[in-house]
mmCIF file of C-alpha atoms in Angstrom:
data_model
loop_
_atom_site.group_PDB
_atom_site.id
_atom_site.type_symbol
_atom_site.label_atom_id
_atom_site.label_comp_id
_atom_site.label_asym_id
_atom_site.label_seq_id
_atom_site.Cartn_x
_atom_site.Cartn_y
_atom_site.Cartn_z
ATOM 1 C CA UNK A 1 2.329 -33.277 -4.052
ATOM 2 C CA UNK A 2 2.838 -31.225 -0.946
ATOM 3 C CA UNK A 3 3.348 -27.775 -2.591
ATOM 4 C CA UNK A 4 -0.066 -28.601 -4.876
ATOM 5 C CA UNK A 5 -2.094 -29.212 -1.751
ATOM 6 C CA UNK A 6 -0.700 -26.370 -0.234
ATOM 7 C CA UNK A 7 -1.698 -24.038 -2.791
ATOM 8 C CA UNK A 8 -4.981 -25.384 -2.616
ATOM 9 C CA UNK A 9 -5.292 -24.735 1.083
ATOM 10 C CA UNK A 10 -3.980 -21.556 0.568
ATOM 11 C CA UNK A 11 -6.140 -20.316 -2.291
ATOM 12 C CA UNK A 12 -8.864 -21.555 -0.708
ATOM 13 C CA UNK A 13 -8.599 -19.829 2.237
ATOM 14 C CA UNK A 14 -8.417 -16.673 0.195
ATOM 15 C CA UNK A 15 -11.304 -16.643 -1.467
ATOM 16 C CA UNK A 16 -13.844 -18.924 0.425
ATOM 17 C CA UNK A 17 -13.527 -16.972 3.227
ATOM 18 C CA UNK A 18 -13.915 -13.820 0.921
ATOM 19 C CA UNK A 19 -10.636 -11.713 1.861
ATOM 20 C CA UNK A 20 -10.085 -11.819 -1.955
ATOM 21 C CA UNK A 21 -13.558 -10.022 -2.672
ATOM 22 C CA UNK A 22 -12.925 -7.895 0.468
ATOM 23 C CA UNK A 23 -9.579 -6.719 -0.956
ATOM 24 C CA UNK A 24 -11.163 -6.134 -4.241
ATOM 25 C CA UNK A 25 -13.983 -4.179 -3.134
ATOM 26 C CA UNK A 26 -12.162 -1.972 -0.408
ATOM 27 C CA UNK A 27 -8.912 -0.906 -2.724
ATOM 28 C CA UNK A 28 -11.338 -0.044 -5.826
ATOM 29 C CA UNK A 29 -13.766 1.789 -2.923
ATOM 30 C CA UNK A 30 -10.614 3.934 -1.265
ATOM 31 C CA UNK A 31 -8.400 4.393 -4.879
ATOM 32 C CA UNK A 32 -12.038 5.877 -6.080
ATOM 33 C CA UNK A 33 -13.580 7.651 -3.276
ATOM 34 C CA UNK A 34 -10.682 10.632 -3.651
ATOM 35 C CA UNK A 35 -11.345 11.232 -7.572
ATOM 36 C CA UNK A 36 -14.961 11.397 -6.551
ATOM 37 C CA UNK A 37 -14.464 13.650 -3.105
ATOM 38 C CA UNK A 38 -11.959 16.237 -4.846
ATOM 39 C CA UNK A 39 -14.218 16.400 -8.385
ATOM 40 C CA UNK A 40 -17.227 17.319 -5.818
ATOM 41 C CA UNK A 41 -15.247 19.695 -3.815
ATOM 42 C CA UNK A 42 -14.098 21.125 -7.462
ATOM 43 C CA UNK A 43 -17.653 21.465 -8.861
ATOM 44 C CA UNK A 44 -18.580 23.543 -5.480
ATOM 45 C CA UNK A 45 -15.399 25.932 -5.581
ATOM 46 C CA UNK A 46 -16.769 26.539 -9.430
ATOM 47 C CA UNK A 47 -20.319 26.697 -8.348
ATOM 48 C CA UNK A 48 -20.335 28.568 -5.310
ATOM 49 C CA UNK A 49 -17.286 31.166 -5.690
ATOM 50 C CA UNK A 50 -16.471 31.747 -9.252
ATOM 51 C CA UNK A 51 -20.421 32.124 -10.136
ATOM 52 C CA UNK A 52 -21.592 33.889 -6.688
ATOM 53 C CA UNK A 53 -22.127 37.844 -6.684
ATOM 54 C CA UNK A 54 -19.830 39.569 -3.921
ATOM 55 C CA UNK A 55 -20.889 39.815 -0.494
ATOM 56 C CA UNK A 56 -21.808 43.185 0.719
ATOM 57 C CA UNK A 57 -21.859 42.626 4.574
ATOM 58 C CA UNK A 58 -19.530 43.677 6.301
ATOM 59 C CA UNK A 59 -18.825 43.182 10.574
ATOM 60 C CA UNK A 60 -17.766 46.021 12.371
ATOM 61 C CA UNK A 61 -14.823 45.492 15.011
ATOM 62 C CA UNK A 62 -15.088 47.048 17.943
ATOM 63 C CA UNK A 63 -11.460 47.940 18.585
ATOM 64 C CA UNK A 64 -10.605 51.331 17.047
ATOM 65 C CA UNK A 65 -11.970 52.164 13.479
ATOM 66 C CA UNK A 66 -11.082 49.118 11.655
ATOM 67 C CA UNK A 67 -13.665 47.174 9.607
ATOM 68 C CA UNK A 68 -13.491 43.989 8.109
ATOM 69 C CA UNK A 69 -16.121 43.009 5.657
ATOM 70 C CA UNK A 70 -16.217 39.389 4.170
ATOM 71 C CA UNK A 71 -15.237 40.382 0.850
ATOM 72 C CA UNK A 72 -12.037 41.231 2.433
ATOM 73 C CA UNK A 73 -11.998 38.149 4.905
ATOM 74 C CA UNK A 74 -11.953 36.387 0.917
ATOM 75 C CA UNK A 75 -9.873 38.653 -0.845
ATOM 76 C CA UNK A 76 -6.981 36.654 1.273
ATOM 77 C CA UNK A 77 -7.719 33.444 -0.090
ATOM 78 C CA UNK A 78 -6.631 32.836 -3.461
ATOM 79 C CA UNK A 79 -9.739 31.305 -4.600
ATOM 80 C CA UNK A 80 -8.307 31.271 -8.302
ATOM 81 C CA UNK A 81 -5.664 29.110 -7.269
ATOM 82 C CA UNK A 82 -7.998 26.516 -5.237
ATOM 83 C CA UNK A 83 -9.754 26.271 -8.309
ATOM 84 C CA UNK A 84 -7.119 25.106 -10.163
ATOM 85 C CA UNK A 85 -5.478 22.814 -8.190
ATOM 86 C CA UNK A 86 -9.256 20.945 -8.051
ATOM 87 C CA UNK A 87 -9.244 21.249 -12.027
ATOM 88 C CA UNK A 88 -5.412 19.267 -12.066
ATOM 89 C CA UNK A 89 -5.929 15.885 -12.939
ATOM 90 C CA UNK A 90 -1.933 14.987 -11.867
ATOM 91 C CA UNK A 91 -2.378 16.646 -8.717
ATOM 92 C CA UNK A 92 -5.209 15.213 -7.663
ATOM 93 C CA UNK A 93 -3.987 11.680 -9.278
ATOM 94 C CA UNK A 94 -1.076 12.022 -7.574
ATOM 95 C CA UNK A 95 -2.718 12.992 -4.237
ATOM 96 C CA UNK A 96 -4.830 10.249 -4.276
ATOM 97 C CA UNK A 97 -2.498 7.526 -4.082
ATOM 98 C CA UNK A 98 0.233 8.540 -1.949
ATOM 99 C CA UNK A 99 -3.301 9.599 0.487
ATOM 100 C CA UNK A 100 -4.403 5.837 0.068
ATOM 101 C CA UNK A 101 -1.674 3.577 -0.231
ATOM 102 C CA UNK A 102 -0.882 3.893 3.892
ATOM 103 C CA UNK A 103 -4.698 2.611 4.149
ATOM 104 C CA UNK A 104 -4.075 0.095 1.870
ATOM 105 C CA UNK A 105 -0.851 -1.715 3.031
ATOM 106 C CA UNK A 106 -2.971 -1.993 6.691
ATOM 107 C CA UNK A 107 -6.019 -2.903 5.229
ATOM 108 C CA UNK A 108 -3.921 -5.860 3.241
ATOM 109 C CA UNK A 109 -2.369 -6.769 6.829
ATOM 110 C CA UNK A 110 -5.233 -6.847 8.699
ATOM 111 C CA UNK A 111 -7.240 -9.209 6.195
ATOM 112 C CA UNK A 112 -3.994 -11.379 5.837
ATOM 113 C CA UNK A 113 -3.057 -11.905 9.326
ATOM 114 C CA UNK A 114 -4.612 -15.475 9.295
ATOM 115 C CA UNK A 115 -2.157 -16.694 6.672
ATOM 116 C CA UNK A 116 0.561 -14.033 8.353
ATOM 117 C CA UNK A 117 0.999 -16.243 11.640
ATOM 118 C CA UNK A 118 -2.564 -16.472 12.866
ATOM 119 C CA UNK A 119 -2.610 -20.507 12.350
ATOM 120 C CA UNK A 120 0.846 -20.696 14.100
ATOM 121 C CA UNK A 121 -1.319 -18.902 17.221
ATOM 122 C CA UNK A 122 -4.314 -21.072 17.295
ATOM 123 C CA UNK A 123 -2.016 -24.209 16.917
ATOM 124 C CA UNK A 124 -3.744 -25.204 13.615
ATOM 125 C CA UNK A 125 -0.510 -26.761 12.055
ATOM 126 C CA UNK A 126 0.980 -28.588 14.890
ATOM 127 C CA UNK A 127 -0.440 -31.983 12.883
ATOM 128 C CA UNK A 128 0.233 -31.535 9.693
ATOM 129 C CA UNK A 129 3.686 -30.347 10.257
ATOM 130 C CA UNK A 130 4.050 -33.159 12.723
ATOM 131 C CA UNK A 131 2.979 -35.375 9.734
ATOM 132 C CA UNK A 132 5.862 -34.405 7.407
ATOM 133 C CA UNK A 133 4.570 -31.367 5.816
ATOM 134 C CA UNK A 134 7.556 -29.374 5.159
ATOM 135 C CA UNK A 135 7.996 -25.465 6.079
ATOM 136 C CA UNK A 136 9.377 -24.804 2.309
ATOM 137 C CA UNK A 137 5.664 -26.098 0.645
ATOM 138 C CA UNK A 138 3.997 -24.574 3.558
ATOM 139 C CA UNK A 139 5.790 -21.094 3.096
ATOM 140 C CA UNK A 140 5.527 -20.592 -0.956
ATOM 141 C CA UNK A 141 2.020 -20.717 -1.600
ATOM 142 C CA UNK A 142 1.889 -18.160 1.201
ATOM 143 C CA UNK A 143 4.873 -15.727 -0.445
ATOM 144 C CA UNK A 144 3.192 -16.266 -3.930
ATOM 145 C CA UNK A 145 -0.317 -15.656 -3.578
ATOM 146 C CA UNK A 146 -0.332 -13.107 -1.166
ATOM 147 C CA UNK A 147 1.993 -10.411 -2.558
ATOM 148 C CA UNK A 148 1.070 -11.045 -6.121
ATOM 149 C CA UNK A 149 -2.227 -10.563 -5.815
ATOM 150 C CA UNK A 150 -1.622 -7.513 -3.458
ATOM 151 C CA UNK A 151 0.051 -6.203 -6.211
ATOM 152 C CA UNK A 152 -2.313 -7.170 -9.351
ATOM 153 C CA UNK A 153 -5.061 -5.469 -7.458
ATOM 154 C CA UNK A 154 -3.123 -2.294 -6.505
ATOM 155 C CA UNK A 155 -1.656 -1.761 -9.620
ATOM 156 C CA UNK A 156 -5.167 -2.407 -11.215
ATOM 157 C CA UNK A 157 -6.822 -0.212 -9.021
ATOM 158 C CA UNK A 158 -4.281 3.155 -9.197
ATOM 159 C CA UNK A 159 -5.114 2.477 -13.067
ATOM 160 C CA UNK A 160 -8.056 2.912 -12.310
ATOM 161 C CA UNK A 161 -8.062 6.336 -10.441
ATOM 162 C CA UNK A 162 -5.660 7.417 -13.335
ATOM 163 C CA UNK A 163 -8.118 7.197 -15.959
ATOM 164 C CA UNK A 164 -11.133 8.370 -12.926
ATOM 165 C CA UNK A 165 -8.757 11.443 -12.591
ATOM 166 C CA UNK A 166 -8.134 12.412 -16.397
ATOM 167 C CA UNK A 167 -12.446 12.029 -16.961
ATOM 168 C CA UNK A 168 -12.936 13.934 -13.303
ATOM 169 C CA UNK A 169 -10.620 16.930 -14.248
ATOM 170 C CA UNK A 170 -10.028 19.025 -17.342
ATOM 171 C CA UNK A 171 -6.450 20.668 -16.598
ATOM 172 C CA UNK A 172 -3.020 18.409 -16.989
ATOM 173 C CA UNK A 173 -3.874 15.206 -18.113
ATOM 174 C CA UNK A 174 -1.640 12.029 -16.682
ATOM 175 C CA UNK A 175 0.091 10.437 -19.505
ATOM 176 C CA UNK A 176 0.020 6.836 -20.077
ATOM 177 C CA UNK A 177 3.482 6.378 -19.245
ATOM 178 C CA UNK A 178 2.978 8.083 -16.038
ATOM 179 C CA UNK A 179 0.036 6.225 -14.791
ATOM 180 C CA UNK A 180 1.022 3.143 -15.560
ATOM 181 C CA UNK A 181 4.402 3.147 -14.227
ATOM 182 C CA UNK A 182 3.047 4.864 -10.743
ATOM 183 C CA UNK A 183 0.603 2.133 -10.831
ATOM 184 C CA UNK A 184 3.564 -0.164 -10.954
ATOM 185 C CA UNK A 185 5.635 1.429 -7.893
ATOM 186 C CA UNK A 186 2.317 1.447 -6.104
ATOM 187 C CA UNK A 187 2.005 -1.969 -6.212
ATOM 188 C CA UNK A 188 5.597 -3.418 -5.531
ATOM 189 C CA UNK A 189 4.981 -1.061 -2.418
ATOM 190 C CA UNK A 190 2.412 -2.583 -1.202
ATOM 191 C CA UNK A 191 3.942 -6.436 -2.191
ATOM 192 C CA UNK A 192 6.778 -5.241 -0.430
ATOM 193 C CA UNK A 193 4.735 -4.716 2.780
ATOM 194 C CA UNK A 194 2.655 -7.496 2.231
ATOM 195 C CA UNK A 195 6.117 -9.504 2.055
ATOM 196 C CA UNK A 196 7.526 -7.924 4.756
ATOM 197 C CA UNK A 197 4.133 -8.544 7.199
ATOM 198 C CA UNK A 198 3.916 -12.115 6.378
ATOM 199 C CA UNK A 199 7.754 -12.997 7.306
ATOM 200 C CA UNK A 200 7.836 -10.995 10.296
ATOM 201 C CA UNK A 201 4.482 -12.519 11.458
ATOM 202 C CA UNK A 202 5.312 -15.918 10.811
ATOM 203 C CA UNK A 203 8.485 -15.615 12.654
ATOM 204 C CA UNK A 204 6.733 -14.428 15.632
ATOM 205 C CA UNK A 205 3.518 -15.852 15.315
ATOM 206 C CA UNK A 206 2.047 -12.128 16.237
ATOM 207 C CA UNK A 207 0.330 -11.118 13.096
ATOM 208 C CA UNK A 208 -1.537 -8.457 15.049
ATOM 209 C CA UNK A 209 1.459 -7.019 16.774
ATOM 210 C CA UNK A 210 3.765 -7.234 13.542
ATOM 211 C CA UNK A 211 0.837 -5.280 11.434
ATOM 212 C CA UNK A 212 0.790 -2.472 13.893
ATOM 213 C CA UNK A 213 4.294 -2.304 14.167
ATOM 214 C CA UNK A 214 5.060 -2.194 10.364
ATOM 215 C CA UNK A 215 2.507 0.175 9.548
ATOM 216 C CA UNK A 216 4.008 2.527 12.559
ATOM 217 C CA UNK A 217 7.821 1.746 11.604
ATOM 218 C CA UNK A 218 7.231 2.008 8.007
ATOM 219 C CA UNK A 219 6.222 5.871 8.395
ATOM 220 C CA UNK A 220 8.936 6.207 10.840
ATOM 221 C CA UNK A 221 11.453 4.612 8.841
ATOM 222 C CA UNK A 222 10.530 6.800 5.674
ATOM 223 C CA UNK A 223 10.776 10.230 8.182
ATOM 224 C CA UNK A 224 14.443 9.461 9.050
ATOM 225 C CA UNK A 225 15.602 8.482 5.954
ATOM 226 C CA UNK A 226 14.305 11.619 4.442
ATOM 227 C CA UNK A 227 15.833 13.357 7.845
ATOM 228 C CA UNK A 228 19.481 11.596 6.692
ATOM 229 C CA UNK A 229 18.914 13.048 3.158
ATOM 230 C CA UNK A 230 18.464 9.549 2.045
ATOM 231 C CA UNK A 231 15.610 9.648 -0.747
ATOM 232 C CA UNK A 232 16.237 7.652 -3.394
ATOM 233 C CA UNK A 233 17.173 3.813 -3.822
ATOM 234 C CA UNK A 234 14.939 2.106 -1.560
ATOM 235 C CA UNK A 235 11.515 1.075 -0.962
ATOM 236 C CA UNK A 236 10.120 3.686 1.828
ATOM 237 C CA UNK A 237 10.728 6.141 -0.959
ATOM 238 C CA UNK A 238 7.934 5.003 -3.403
ATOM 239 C CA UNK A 239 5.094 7.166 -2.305
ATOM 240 C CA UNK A 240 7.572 10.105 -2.614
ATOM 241 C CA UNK A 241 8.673 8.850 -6.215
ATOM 242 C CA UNK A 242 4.492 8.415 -7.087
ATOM 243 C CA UNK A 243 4.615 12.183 -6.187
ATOM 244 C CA UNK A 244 6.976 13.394 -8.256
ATOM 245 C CA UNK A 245 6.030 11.201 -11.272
ATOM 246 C CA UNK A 246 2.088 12.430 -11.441
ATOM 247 C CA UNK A 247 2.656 16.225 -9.383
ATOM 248 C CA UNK A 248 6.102 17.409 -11.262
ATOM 249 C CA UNK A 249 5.748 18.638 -14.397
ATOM 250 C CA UNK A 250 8.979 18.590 -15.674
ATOM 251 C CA UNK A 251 9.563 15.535 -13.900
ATOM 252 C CA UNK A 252 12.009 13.386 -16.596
ATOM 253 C CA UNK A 253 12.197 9.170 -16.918
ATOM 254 C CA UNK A 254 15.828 9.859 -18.647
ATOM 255 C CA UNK A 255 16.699 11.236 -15.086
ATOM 256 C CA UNK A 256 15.260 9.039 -12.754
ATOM 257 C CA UNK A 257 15.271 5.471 -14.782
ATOM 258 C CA UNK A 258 18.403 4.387 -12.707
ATOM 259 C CA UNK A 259 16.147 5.486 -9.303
ATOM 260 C CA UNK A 260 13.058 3.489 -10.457
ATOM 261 C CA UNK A 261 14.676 0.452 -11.526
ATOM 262 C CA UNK A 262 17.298 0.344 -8.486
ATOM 263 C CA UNK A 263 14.397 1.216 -5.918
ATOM 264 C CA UNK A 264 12.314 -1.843 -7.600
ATOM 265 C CA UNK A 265 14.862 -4.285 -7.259
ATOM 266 C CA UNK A 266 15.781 -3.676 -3.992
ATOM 267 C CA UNK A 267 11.907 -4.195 -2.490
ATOM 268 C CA UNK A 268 12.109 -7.854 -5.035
ATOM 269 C CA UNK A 269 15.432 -8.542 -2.980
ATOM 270 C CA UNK A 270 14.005 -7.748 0.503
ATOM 271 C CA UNK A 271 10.871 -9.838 -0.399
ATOM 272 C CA UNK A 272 12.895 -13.066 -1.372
ATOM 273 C CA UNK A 273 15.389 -12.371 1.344
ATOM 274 C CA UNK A 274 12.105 -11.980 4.284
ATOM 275 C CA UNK A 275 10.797 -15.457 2.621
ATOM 276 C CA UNK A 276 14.130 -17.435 3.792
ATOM 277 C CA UNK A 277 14.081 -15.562 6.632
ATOM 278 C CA UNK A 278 10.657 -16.980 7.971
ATOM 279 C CA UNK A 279 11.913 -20.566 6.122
ATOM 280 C CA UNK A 280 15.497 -20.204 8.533
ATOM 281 C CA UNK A 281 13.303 -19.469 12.002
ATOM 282 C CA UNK A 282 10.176 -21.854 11.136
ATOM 283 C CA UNK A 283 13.002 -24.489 10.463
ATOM 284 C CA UNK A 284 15.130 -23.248 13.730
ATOM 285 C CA UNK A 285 11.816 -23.692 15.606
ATOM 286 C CA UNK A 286 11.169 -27.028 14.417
ATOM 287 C CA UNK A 287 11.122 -29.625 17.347
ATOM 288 C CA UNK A 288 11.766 -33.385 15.955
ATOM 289 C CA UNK A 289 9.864 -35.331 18.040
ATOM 290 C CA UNK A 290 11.358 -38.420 16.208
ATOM 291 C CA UNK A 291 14.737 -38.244 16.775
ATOM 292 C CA UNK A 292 16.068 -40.878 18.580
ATOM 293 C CA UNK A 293 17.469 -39.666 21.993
ATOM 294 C CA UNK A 294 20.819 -41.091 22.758
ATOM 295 C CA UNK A 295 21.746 -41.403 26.726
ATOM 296 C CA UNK A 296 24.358 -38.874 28.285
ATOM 297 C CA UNK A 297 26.762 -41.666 29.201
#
């Protein structure tokens, strides 16, 4: 009876106070606002350099004999190359989300610190828990609806700006496969930091202070790993996996199966093992104000 109220506190909370229609609206707004920015900045490359006659002026230095006109300023740029990168519909797929997913793990936080610790702050569950609510009824609803739907909408979303990508640009199609199993590591990423935000803020009751700190340490964390030469089989790796999934063309699944499925488990592992961590502290925390006390002597 506990856990069902729970979840209807909890669910409540998400969507009454609209964080659920906030999440919705900003992930779809960021996962679609690149697809849209590099297709405009493709049709003006096209437009404005490929179409354009030469430019005849030219600006005479006034050190020695040299001249430099702008045709030669452009010359240097390899305009043919630009043009093609902003026609590549893997690139700019893949661009997009390893661009937005750092956004979208802080956004998450931010709108989630409430559940994250925030009523442990403002002292909002000193009486139910002093009633007999338990920390284990309390704490699932939280671990459940949270990171799942963190992930639905992610994974959603990247699908998304897959299919905005292959309409956007004509060159190098994602494939199915590709998308959808980038949108997948997308979203255990951002579960995983979802998980990881809630149990440290719970612990600490500093939802604000654990969301800066993960988003900082999270980048951090992924720089020296990468420093160590450690790439592969764990979670700070993802965005670096998306990469070479939708960017590499000879990138292979028979290669990198073991990677993907290894790397996945080991963020589900760290989000079960975070939930009994915040279940251990809340519980070490606990002060039972009906035990009997016994004298010294």
């Amino acid at each position: 009876m506990q856990l069902k109220h729970c979840f209807k506190k909890e669910w409540s909370q998400f969507t009454r106070t609209f964080r659920l229609l906030a999440l919705i609206l900003i992930f779809f707004a960021m996962f679609m606002s690149y697809p849209a920015l590099f297709g405009f900045a493709g049709s003006i490359l096209n437009k404005d350099f490929l179409e354009s006659p030469p430019i005849e002026e030219s600006a005479a230095v006034s050190l020695g004999t040299v001249k430099t006109s702008a045709n030669d300023i452009m010359s240097e740029i390899d305009m043919d190359a630009m043009v093609k990168m902003y026609s590549d519909a893997g690139l700019m797929f893949g661009t997009t989300v390893v661009m937005t997913l750092s956004s979208c793990v802080l956004v998450a936080m931010l709108l989630f610190m409430s559940a994250a610790g925030g009523e442990q702050k403002k002292r909002a569950m000193i009486v139910p828990l002093s009633s007999g609510l338990k920390f284990k009824n309390y704490l699932i609803p939280k671990f459940t609806i949270y990171p799942l739907f963190s992930f639905a909408i992610t994974f959603l979303c990247t699908t998304f700006a897959g299919v905005a990508c292959n309409i956007i640009f004509p060159n190098n199609h994602v494939k199915t496969e590709n998308m959808i199993v980038a949108a997948l590591l997308a979203g255990i990423y951002v579960m995983f930091i979802i998980t990881v935000h809630l149990s440290l803020g719970l612990c600490t009751s500093r939802p604000g202070i654990m969301a800066a700190a993960i988003y900082v340490g999270s980048s951090i964390v992924q720089s020296l790993l990468q420093g160590f030469g450690i790439t592969e089989y764990h979670p700070f790796a993802i965005t670096s996996m998306i990469g070479d999934i939708l960017m590499l063309p000879e990138y292979s699944f028979a290669d990198n199966m073991m990677n993907i499925v290894i790397t996945i488990t080991v963020a589900l592992v760290v989000c079960i093992v975070m939930f009994f961590l915040a279940l251990g502290v809340l519980n070490a925390k606990k002060i039972n104000n009906r035990e009997e006390i016994k004298p010294e002597f």
